[in-house]
mmCIF file of C-alpha atoms and ligand atoms in Angstrom:
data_model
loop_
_atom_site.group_PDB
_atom_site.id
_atom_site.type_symbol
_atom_site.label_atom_id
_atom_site.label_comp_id
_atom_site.label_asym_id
_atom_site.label_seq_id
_atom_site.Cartn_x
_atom_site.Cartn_y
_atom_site.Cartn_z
ATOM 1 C CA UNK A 30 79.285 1.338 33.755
ATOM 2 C CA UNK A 31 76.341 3.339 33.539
ATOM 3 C CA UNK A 32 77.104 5.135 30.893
ATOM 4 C CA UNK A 33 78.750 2.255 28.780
ATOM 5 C CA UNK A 34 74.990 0.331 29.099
ATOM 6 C CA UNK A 35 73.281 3.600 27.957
ATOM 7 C CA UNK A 36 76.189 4.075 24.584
ATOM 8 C CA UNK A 37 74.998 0.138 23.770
ATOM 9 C CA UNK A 38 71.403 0.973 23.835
ATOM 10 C CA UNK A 39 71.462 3.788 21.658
ATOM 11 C CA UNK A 40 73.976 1.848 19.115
ATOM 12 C CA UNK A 41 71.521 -1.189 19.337
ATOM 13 C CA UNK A 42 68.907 1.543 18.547
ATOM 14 C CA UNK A 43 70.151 2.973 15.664
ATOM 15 C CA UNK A 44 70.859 -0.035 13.868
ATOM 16 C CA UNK A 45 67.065 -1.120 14.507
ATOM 17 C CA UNK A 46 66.223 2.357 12.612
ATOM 18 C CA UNK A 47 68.730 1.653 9.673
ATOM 19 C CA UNK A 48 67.612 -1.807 9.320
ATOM 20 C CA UNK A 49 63.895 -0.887 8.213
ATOM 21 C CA UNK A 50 64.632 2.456 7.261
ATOM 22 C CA UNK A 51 66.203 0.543 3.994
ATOM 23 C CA UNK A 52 62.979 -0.514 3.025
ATOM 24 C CA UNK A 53 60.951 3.058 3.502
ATOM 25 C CA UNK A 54 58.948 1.231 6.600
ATOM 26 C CA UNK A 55 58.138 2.843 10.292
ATOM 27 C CA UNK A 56 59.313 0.059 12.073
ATOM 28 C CA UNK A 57 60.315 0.729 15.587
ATOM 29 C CA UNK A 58 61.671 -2.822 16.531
ATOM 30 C CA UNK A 59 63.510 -5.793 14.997
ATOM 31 C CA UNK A 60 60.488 -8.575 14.392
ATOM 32 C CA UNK A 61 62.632 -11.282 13.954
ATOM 33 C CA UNK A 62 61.708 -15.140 13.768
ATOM 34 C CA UNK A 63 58.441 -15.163 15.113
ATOM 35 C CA UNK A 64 55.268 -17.336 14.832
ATOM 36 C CA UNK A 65 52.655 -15.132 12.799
ATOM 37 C CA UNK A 66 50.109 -13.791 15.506
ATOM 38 C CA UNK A 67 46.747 -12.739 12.880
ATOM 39 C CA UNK A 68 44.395 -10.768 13.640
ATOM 40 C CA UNK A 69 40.841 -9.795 12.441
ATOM 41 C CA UNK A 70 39.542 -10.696 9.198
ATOM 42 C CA UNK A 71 38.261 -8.154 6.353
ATOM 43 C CA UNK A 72 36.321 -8.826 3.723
ATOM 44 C CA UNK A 73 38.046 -7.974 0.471
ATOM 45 C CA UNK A 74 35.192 -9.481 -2.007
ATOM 46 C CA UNK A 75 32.077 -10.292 0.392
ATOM 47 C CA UNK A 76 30.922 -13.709 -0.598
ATOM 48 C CA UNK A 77 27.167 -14.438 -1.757
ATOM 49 C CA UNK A 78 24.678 -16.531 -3.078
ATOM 50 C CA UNK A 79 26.550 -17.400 -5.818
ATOM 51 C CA UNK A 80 29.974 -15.977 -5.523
ATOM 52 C CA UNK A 81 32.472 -17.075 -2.895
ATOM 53 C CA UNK A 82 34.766 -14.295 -1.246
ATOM 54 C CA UNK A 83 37.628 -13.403 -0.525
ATOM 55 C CA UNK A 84 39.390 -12.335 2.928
ATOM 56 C CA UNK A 85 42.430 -11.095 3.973
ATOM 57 C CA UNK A 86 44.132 -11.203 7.985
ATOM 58 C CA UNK A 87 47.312 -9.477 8.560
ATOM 59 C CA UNK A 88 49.717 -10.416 11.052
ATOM 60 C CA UNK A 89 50.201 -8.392 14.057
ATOM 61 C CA UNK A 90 53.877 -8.218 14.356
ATOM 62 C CA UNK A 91 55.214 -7.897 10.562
ATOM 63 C CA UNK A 92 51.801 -7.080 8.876
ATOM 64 C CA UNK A 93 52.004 -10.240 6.879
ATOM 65 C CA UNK A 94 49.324 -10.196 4.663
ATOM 66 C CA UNK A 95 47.232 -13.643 4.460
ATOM 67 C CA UNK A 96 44.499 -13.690 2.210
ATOM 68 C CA UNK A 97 41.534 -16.406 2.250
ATOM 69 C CA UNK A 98 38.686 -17.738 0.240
ATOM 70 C CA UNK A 99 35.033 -18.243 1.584
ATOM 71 C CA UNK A 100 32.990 -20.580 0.129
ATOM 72 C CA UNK A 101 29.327 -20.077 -1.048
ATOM 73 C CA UNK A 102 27.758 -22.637 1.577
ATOM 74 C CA UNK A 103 26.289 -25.955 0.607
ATOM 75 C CA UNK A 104 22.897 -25.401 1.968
ATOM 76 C CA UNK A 105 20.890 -22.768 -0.078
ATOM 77 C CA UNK A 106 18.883 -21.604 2.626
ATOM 78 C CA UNK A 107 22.116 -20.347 4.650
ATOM 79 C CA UNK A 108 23.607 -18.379 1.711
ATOM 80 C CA UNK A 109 23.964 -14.851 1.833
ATOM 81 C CA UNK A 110 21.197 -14.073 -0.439
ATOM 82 C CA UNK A 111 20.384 -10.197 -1.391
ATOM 83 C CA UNK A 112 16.441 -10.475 -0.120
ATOM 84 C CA UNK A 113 13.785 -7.541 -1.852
ATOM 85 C CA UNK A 114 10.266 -8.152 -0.731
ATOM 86 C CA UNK A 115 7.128 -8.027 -3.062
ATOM 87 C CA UNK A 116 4.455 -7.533 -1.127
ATOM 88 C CA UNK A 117 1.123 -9.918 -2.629
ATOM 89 C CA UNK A 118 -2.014 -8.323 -2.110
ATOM 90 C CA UNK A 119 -5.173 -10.769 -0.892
ATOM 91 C CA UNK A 120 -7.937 -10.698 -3.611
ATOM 92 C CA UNK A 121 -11.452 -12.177 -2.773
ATOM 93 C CA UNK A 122 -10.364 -15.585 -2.454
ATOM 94 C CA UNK A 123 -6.776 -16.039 -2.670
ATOM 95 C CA UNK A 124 -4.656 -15.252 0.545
ATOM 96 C CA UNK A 125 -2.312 -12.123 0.482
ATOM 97 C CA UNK A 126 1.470 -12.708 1.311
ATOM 98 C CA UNK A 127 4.505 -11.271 1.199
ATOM 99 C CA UNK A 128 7.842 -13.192 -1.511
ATOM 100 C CA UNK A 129 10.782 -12.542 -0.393
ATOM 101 C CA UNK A 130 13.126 -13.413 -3.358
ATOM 102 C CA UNK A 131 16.890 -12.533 -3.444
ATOM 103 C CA UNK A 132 18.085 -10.493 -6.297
ATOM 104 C CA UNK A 133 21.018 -12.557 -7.320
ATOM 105 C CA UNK A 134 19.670 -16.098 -7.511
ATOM 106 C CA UNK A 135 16.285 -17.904 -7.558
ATOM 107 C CA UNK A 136 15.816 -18.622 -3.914
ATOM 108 C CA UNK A 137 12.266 -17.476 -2.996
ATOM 109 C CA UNK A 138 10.978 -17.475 0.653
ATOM 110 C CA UNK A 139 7.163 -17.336 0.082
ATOM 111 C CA UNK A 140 3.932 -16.500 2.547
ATOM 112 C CA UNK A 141 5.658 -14.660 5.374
ATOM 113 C CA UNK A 142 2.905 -12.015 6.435
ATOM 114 C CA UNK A 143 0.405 -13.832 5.314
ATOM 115 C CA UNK A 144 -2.933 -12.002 5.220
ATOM 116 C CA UNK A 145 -6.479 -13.575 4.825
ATOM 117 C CA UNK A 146 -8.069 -13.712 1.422
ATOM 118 C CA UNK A 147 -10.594 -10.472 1.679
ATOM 119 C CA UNK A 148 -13.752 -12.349 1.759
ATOM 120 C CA UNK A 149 -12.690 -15.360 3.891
ATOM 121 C CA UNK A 150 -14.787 -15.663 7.329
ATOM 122 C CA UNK A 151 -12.289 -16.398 10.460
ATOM 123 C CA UNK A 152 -12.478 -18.046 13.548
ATOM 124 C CA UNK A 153 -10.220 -18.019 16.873
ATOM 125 C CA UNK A 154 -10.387 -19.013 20.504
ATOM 126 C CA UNK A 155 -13.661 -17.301 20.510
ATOM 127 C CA UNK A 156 -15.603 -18.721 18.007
ATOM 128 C CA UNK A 157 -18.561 -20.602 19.473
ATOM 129 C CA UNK A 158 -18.871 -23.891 17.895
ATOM 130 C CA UNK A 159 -22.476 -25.232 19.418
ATOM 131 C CA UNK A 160 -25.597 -24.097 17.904
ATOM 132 C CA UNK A 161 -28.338 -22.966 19.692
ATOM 133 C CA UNK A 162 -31.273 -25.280 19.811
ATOM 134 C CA UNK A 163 -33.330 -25.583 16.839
ATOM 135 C CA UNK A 164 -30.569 -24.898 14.551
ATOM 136 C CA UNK A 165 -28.579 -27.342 12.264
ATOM 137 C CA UNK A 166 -25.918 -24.646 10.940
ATOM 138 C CA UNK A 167 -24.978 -20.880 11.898
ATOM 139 C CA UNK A 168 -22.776 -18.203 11.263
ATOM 140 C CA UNK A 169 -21.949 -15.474 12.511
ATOM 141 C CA UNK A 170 -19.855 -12.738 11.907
ATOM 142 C CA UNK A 171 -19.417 -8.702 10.643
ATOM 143 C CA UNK A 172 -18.250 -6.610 7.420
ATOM 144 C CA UNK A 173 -14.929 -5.063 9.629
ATOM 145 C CA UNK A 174 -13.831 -8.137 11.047
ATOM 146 C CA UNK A 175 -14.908 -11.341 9.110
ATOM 147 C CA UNK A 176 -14.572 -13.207 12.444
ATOM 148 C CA UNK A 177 -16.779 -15.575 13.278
ATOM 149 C CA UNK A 178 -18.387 -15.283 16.599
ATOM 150 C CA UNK A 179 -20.801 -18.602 15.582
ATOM 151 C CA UNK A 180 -19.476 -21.193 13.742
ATOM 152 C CA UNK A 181 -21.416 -24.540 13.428
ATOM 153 C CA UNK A 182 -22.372 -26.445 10.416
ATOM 154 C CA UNK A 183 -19.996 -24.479 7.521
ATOM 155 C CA UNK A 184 -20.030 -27.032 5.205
ATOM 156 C CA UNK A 185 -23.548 -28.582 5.524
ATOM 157 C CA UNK A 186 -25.886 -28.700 2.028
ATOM 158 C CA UNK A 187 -28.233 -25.482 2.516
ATOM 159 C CA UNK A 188 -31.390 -24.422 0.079
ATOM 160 C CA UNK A 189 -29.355 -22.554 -3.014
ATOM 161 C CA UNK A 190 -32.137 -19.887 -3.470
ATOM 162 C CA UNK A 191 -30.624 -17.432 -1.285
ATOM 163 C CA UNK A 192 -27.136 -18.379 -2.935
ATOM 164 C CA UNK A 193 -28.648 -18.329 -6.483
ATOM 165 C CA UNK A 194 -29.847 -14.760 -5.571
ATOM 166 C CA UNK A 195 -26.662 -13.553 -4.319
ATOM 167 C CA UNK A 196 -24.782 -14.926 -7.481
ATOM 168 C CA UNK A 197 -26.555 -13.296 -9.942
ATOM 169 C CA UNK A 198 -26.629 -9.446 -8.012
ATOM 170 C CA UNK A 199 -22.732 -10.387 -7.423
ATOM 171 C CA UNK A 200 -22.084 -10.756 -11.658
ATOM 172 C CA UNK A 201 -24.505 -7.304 -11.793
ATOM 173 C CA UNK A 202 -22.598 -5.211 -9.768
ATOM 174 C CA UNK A 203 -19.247 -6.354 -10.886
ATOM 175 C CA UNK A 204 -20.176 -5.175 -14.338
ATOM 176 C CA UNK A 205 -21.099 -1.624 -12.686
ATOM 177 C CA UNK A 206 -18.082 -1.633 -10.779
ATOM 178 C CA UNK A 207 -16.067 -2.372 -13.734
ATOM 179 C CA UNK A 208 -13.734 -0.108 -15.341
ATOM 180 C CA UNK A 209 -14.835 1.377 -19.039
ATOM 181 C CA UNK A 210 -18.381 -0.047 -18.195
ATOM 182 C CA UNK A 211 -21.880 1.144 -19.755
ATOM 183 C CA UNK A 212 -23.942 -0.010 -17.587
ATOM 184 C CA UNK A 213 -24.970 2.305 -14.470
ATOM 185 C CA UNK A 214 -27.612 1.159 -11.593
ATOM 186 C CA UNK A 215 -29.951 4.008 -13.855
ATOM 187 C CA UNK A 216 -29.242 2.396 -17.256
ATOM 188 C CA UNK A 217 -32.801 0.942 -18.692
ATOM 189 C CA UNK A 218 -33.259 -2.657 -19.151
ATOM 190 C CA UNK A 219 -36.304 -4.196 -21.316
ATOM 191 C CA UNK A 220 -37.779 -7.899 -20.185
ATOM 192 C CA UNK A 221 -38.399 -9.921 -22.312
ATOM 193 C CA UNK A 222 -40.619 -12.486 -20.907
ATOM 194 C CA UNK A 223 -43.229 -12.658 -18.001
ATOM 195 C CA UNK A 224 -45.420 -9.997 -16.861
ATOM 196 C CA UNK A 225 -42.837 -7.490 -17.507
ATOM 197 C CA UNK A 226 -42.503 -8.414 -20.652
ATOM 198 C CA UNK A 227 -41.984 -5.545 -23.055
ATOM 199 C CA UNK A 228 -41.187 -2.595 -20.331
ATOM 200 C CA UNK A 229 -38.286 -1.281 -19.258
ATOM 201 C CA UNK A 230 -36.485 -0.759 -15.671
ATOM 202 C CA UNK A 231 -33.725 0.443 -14.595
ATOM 203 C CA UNK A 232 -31.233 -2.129 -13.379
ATOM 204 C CA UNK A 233 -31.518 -0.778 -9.633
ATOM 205 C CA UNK A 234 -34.912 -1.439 -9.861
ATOM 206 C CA UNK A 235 -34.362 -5.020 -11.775
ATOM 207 C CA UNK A 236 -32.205 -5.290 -8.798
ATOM 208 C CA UNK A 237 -34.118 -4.863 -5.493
ATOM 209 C CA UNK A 238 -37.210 -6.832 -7.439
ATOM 210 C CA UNK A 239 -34.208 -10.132 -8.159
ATOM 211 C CA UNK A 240 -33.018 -9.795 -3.824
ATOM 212 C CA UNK A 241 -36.570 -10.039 -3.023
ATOM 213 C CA UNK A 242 -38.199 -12.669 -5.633
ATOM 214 C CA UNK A 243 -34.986 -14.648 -7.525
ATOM 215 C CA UNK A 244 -37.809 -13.677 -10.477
ATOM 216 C CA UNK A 245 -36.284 -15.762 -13.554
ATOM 217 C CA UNK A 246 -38.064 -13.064 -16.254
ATOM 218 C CA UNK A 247 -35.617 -10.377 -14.259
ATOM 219 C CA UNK A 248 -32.469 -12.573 -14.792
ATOM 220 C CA UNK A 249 -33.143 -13.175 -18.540
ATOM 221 C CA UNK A 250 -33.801 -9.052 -19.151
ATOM 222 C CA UNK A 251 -30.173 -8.779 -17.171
ATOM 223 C CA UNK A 252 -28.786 -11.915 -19.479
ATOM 224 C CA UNK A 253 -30.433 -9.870 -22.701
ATOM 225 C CA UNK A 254 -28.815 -6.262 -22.248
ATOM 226 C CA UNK A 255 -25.592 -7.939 -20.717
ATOM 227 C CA UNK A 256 -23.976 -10.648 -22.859
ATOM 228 C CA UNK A 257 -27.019 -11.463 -24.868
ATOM 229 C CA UNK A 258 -27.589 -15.343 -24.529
ATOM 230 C CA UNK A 259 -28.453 -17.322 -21.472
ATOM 231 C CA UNK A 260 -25.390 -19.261 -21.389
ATOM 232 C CA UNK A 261 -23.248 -16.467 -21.760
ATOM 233 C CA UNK A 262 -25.267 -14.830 -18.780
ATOM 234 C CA UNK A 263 -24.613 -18.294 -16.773
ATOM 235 C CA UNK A 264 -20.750 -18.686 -17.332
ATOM 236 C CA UNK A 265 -20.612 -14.568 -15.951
ATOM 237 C CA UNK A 266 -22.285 -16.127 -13.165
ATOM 238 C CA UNK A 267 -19.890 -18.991 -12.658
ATOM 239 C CA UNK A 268 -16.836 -16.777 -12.855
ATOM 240 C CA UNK A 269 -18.199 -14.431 -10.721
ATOM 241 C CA UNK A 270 -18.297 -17.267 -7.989
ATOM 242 C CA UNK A 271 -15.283 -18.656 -9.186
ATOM 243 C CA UNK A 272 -13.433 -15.135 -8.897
ATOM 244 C CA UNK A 273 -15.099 -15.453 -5.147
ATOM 245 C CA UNK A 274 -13.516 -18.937 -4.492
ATOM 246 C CA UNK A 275 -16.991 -20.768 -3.878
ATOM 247 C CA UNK A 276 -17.751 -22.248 -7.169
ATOM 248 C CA UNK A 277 -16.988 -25.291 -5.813
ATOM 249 C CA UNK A 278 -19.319 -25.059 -2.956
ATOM 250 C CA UNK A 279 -22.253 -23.115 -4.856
ATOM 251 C CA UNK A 280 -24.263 -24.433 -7.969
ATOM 252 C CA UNK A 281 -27.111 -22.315 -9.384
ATOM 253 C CA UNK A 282 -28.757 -21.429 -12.646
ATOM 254 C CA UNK A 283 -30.105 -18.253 -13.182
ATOM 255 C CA UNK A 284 -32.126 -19.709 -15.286
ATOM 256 C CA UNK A 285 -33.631 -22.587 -13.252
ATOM 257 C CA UNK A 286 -36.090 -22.790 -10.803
ATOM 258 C CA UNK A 287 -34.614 -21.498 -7.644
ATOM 259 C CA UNK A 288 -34.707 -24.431 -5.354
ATOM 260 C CA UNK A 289 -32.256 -26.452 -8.144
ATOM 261 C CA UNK A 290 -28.570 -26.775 -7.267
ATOM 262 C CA UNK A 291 -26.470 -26.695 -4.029
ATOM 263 C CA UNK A 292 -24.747 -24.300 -1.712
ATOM 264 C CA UNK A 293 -23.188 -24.734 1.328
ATOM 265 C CA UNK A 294 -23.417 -22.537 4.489
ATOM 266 C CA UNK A 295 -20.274 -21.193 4.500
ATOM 267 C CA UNK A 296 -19.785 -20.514 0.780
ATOM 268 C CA UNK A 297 -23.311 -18.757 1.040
ATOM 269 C CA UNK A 298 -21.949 -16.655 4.179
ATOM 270 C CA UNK A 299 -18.954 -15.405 1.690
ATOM 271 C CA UNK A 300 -21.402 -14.585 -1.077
ATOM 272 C CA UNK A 301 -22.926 -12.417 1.548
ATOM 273 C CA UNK A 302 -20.048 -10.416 3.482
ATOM 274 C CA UNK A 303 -19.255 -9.858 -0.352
ATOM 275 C CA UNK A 304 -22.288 -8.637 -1.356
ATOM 276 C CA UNK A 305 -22.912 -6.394 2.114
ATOM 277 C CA UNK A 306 -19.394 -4.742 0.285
ATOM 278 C CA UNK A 307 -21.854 -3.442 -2.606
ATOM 279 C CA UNK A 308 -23.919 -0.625 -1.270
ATOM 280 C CA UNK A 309 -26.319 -0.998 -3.919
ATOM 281 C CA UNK A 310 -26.799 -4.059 -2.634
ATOM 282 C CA UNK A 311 -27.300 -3.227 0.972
ATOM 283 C CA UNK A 312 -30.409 -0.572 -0.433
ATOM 284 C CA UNK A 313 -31.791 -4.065 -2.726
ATOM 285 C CA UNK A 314 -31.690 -5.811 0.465
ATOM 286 C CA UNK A 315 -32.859 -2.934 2.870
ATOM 287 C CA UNK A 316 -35.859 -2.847 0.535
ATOM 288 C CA UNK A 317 -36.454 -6.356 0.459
ATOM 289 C CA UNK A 318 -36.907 -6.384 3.922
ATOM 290 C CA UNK A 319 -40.789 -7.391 4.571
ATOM 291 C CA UNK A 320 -42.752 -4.312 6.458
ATOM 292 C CA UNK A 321 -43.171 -6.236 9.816
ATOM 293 C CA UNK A 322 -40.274 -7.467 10.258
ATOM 294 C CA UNK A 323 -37.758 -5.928 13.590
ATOM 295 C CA UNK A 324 -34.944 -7.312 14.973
ATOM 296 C CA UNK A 325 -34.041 -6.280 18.035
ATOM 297 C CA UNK A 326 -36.743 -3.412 17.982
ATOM 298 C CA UNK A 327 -35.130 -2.253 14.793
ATOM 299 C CA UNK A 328 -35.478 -2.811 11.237
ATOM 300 C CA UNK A 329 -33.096 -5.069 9.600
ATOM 301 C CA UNK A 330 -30.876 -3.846 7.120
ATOM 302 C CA UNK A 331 -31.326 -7.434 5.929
ATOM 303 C CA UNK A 332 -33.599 -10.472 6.548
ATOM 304 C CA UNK A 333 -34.576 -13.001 4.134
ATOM 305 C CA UNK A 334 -36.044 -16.262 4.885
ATOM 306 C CA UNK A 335 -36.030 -18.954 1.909
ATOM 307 C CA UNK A 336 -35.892 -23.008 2.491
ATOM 308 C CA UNK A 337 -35.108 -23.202 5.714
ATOM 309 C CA UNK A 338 -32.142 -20.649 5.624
ATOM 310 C CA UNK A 339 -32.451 -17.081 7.264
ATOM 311 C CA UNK A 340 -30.128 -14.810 6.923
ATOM 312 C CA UNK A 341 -30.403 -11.394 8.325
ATOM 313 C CA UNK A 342 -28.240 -8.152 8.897
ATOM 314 C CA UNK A 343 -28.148 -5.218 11.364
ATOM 315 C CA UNK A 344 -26.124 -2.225 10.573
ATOM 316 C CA UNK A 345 -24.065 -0.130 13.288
ATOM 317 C CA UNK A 346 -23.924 3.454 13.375
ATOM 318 C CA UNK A 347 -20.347 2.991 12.570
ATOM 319 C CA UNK A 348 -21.538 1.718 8.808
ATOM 320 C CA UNK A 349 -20.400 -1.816 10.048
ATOM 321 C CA UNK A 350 -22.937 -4.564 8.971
ATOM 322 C CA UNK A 351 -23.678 -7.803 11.555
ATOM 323 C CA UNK A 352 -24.872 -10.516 9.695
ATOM 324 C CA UNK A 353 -26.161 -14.337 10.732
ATOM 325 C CA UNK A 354 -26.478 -16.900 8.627
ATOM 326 C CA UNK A 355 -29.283 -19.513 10.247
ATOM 327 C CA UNK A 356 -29.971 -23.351 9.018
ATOM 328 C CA UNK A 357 -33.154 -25.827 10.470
ATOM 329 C CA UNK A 358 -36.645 -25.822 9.698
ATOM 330 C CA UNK A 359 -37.255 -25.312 13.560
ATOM 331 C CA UNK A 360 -34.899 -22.073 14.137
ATOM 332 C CA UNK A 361 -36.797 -20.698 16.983
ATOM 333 C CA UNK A 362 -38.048 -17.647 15.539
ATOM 334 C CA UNK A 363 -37.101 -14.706 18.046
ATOM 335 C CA UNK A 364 -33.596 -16.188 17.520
ATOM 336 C CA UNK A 365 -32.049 -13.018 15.613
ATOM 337 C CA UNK A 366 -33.208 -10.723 18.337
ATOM 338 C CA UNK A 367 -31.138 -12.662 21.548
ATOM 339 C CA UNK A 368 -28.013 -12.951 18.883
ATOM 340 C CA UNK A 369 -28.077 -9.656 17.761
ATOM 341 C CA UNK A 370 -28.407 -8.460 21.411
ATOM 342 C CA UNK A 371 -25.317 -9.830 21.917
ATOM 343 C CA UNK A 372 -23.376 -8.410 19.672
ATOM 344 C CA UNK A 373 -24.944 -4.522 18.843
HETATM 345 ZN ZN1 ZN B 413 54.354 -11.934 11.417
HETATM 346 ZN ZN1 ZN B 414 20.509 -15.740 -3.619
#
């Protein structure tokens, strides 16, 4: 009996092995009717953005092959877009970012990473928003950082003459820093009205005299040997604040007398962590600095006091400048030394 059930399996066997063997396949068992049991599906064609895809699923028992189509998704922000970054630098006024665009279609995710514009001043948590008494606007803040530590009165009216000043050394020294340029701070420049009228200086030294006295015979000899009119001189000027994202805050003419136009605290307190940028600025305003004058039992690298705006500036041994920006005709005058205490 034994024997008879061990003859039927090895019959029952063989004809198993003849039955597939007809078509060249491996196939160990009869599959028979069955209900299709699929497994896993593989990407043939990978759908994206724009393409749908194909997939195929093969059936665990016969290998039945099942092949499916995947459609490109209504909703374009789930679509399996190819993303390549472009990173956007920050310039002086414009934020940097970074676009994320795919390759294969349009979509664009913009301003991920953002990064300040270079010259914009910053406040956080920290910021102190109250002013000290006396005092109708302040800033406060430093060339590495561009945080503000004070922040009170930003966009309050201040006098433009220490705005009109910074304008015009700002169009200067972006025509020395400019690529392919003549002009060096040695290069001689002839006024041509005034006192002056006649000699010749070299621009640093048309420079430290325009920090410390906004002199309008020193801004036509720069308007002469630059772009040779007054109105061409102007319209540098403008651009130069426009470049700087405060033209709309800041009005000055070279040209006029220096109490004319507007400025605002905050656009002035750009113009200035621009300008503390230029070192040939910092030496103008180092030398501008009157003989008496100590902050904090130093002297300032800075400190200029115009229309009821001071603004001073203490440099660290580190090369970092603090600066403070201070509005009110009754800013108590020791005011500089407890601020700069705080932060030196
Ligand atoms: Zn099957
Ligand atoms: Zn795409």
């Amino acid at each position: 009996m034994r024997k008879l059930r061990c003859i039927t399996l090895i019959l029952l066997f063989s004809l198993v092995l003849v039955a597939c063997g007809g078509e060249g396949d491996t196939y160990l068992y009869d599959t028979g009717a069955h209900t299709h049991v699929y497994g896993n599906r593989y990407d043939v064609t990978p759908e994206t953005c724009i393409c749908e895809g194909t997939q195929i699923r093969y059936c665990k028992i016969c290998h039945q092959a099942v092949t499916d189509t995947v459609a490109v998704p209504e909703d374009i922000a789930a679509r399996k877009h190819a993303f390549s970054d472009t990173v956007v630098a920050p310039t002086e006024a414009e934020e940097g970012y970074t676009k994320r665009s795919c390759t294969l279609c349009e979509y664009v995710i913009e301003r991920t990473d953002v990064i300040p514009a270079r010259y914009a001043l910053l406040t956080d948590a920290a910021t102190k928003t109250e002013a000290p008494n006396g005092v109708s606007g302040i800033l406060m803040s430093d060339t590495a950082t561009h945080k503000l530590s004070y922040s009170v009165g930003g966009e309050g009216a201040v006098s433009p003459v220490i705005a009109r000043r910074l304008a015009v050394a700002l169009a200067i020294t972006e025509e020395l820093e400019r690529q392919g340029t003549a002009l060096t701070p040695e290069t001689l420049i002839t006024l041509v009205s005034g006192m002056g009228e006649g000699n010749s200086y070299t621009v640093r030294e048309l420079l430290y005299e325009w920090v410390a006295s906004g002199d309008i015979d020193v801004a036509r000899g720069f308007a002469m040997a630059l772009d040779g009119s007054e109105a061409a001189f102007a319209a540098r000027v403008a651009a130069r604040l426009e470049k700087l994202g405060v033209l709309a805050q800041v009005t000055v003419d070279p040209f006029a007398p220096e109490a004319q136009g507007a400025a605002t605290l905050h656009a002035t307190g750009v113009m200035l962590a621009r300008a503390l940028d230029v070192p040939l600025l910092c030496e103008a305003f180092s030398n501008a600095v009157p003989g008496l004058v100590r902050i904090a039992g130093k002297k300032p690298a800075l400190y200029l006091s115009v229309g009821g705006l001071r603004i001073s500036a203490m440099k660290t041994d580190a090369g970092v400048y603090h600066f403070l920006l201070l509005s009110g005709e009754n800013a108590p005058s020791n005011l500089e030394n407890t601020l700069f205490l705080a932060v030196l």
